[in-house]
PDB file of C-alpha atoms in Angstrom:
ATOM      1  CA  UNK A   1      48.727  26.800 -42.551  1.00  0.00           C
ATOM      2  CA  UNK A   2      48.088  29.226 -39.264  1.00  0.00           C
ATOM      3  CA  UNK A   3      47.819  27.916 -36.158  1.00  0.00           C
ATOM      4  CA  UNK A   4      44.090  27.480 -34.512  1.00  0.00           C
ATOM      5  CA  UNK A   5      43.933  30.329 -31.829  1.00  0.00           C
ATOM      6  CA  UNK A   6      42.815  29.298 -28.541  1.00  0.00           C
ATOM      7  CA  UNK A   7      40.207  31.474 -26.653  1.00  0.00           C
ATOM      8  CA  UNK A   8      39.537  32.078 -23.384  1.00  0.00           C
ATOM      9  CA  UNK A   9      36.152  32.367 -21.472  1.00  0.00           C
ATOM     10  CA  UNK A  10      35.032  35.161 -19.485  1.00  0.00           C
ATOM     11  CA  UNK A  11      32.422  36.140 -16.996  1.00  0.00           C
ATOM     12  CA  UNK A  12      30.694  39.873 -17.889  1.00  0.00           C
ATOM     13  CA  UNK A  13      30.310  41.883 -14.580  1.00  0.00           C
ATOM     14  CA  UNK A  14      29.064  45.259 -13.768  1.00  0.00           C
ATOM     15  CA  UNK A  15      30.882  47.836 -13.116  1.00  0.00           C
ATOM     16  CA  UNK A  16      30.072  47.111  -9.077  1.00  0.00           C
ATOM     17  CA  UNK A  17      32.863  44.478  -9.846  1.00  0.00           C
ATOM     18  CA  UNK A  18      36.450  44.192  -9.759  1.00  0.00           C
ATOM     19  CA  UNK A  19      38.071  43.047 -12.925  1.00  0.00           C
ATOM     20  CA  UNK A  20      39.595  39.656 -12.373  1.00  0.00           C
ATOM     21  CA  UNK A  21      41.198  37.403 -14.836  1.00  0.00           C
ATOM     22  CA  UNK A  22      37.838  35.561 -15.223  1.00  0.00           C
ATOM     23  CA  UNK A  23      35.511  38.728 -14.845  1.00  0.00           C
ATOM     24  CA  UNK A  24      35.660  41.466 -17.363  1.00  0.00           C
ATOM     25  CA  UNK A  25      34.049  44.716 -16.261  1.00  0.00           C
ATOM     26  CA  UNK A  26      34.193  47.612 -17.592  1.00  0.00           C
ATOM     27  CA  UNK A  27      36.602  50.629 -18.091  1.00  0.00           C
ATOM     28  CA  UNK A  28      35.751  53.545 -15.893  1.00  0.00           C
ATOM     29  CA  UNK A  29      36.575  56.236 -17.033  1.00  0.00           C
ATOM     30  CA  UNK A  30      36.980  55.076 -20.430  1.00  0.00           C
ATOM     31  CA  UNK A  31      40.552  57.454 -21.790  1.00  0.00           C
ATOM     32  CA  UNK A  32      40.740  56.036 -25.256  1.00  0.00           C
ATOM     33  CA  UNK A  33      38.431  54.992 -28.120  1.00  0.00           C
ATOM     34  CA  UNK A  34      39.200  51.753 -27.935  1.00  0.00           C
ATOM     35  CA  UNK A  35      38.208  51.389 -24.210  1.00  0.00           C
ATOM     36  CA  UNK A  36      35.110  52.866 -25.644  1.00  0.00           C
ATOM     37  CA  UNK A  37      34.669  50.319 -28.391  1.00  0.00           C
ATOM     38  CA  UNK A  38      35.212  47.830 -25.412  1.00  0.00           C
ATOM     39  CA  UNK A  39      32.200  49.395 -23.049  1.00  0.00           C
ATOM     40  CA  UNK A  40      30.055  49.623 -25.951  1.00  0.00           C
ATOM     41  CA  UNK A  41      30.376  45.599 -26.665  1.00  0.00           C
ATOM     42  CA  UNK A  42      30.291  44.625 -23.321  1.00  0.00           C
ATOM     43  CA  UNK A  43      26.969  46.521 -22.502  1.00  0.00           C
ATOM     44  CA  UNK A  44      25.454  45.067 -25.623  1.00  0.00           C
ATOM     45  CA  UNK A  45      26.866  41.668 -24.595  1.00  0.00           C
ATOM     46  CA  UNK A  46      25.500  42.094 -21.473  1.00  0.00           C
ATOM     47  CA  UNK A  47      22.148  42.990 -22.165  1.00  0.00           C
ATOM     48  CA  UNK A  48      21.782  40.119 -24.933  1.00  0.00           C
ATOM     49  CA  UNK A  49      22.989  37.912 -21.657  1.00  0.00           C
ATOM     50  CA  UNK A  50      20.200  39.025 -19.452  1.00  0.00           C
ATOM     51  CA  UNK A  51      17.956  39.620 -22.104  1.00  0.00           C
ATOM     52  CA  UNK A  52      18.762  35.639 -22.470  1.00  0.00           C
ATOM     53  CA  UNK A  53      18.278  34.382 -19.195  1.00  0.00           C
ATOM     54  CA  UNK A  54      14.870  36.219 -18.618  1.00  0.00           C
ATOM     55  CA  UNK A  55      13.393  34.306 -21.500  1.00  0.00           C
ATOM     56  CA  UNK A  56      14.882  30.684 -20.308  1.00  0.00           C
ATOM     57  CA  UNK A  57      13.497  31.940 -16.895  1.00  0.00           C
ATOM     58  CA  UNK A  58      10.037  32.702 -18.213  1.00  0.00           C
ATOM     59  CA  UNK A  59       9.677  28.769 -20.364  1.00  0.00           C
ATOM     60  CA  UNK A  60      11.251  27.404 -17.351  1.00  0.00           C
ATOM     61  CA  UNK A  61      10.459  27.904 -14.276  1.00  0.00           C
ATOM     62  CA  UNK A  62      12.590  26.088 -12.207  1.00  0.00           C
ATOM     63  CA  UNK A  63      15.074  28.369 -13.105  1.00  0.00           C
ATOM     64  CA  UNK A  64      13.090  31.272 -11.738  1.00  0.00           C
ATOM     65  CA  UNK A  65      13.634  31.409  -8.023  1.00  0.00           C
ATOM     66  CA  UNK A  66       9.408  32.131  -7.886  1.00  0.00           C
ATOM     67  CA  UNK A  67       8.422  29.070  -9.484  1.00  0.00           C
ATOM     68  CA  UNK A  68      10.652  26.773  -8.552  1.00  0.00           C
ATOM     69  CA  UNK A  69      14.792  26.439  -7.719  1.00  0.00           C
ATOM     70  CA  UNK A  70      17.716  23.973  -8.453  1.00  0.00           C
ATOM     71  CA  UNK A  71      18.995  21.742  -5.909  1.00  0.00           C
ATOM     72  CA  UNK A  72      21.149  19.482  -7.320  1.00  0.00           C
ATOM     73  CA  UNK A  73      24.913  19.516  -7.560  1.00  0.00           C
ATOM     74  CA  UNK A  74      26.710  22.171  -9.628  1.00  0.00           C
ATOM     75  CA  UNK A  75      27.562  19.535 -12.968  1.00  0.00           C
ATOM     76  CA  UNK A  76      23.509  18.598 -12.404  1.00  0.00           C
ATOM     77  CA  UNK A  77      22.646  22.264 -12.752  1.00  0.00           C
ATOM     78  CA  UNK A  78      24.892  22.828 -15.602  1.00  0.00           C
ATOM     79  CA  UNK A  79      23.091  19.760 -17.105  1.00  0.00           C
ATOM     80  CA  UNK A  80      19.447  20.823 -16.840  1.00  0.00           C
ATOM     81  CA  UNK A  81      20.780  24.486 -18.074  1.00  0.00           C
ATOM     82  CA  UNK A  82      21.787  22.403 -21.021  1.00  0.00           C
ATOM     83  CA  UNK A  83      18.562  21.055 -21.646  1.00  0.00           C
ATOM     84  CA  UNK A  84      16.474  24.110 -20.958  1.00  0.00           C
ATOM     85  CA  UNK A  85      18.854  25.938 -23.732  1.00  0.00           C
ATOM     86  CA  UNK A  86      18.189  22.948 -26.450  1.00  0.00           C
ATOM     87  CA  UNK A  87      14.753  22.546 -25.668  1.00  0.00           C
ATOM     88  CA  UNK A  88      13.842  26.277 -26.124  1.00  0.00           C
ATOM     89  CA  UNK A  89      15.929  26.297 -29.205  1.00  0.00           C
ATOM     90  CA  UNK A  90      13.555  23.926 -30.238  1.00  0.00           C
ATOM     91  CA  UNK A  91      10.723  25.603 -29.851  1.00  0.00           C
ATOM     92  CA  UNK A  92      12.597  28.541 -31.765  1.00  0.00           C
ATOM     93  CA  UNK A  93      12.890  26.712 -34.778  1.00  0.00           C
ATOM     94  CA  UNK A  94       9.591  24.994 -34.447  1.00  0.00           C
ATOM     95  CA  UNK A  95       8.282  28.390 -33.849  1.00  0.00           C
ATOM     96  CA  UNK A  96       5.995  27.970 -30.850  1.00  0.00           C
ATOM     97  CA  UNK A  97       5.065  31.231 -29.377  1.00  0.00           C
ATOM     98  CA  UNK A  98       5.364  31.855 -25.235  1.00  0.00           C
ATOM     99  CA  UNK A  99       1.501  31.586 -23.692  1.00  0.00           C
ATOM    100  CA  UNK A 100       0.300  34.917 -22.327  1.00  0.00           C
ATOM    101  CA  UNK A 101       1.249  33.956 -18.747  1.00  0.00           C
ATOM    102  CA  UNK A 102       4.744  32.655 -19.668  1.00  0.00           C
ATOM    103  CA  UNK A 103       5.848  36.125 -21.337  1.00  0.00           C
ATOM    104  CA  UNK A 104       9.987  36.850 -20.535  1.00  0.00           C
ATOM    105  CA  UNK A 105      10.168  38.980 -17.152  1.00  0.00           C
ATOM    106  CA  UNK A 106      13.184  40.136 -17.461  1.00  0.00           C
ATOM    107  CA  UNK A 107      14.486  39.093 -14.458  1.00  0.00           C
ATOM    108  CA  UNK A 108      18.746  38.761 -14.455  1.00  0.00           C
ATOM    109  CA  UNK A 109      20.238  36.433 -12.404  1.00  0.00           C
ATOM    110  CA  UNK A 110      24.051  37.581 -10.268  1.00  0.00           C
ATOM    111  CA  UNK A 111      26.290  34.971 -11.282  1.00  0.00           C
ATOM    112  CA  UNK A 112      29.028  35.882  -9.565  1.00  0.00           C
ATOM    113  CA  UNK A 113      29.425  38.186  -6.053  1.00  0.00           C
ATOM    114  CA  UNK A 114      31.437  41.209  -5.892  1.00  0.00           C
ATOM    115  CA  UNK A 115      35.106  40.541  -4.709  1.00  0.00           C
ATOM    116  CA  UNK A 116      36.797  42.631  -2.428  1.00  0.00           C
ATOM    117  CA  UNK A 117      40.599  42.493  -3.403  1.00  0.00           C
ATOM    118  CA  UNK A 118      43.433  43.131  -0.915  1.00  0.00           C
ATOM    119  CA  UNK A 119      45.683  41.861  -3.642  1.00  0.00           C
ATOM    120  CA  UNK A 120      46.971  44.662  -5.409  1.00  0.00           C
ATOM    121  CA  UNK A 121      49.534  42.632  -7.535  1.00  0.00           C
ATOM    122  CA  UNK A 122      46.997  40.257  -8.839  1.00  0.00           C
ATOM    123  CA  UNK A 123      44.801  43.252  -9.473  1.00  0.00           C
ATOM    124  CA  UNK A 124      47.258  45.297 -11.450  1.00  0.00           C
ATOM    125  CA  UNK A 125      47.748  41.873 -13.401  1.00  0.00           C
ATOM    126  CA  UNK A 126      43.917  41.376 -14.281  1.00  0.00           C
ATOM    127  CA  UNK A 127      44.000  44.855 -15.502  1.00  0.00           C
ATOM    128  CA  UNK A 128      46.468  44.314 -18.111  1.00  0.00           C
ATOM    129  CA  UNK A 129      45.009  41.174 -18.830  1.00  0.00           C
ATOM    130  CA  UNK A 130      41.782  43.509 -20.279  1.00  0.00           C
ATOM    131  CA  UNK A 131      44.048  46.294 -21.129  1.00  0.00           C
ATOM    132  CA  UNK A 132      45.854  43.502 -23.477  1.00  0.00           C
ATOM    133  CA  UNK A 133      41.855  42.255 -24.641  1.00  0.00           C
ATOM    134  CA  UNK A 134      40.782  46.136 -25.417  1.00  0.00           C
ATOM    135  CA  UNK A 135      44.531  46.641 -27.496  1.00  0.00           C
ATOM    136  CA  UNK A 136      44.127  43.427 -29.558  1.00  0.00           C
ATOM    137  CA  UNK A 137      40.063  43.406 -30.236  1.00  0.00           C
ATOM    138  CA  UNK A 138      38.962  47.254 -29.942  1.00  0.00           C
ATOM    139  CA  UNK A 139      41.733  49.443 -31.568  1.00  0.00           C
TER     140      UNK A 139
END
């Protein structure tokens, strides 16, 4: 009987980003196919992501900064997120279509600021933590 494999979470940035342990960006200057296998899925990751959060933003505005904001703590936030996500899912299934003035605007949402890193040791390590991601997903 194999052993249950435990996965890590990740935050998709940009390429404006430094990669981090927590933030994957993407390769460069891509040298290999695999680190172009790994470019590909984390653009269309990233635009399913976005594509994501502009339709939550559209059905609910207070998590569009024009119609409305959060200002609760950080686990309250988390918890209305929640909601929003399993209410629109269902309306999904119940298949109720967006009114004309609630249509997705494709707005994204920076989850995370850039990083300037002075730290080149922790730097070099975050790289191979991706390298080590692109050799055991993408080859």
């Amino acid at each position: 009987m194999g052993q249950l494999q435990r996965h890590r979470v990740w935050l998709l940035g940009d390429s404006g980003y430094h990669n981090l342990s927590w933030l994957l960006a993407p390769v460069r200057n891509p040298r290999t196919r695999a680190e172009e296998r790994y470019n590909e899925a984390h653009g269309w990751t990233k635009r399913v992501i976005e594509r994501t959060f502009g339709l939550l933003k559209a059905r609910f505005r207070c998590l569009h900064l024009t119609g409305g904001s959060l200002f609760y703590s950080p686990k309250k936030e988390c918890q209305i997120i929640v909601a929003c996500c399993m209410l629109h899912n269902l309306v999904l299934r119940r298949q109720v279509p967006f009114l004309q003035e609630d249509g997705p605007d494709g707005g994204v949402v920076a989850a995370v600021e850039p990083v300037d890193s002075e730290d080149e040791e922790a730097e070099e390590e975050d790289m191979n933590n991706r390298d080590s991601l692109i050799q055991q997903y993408f080859q």
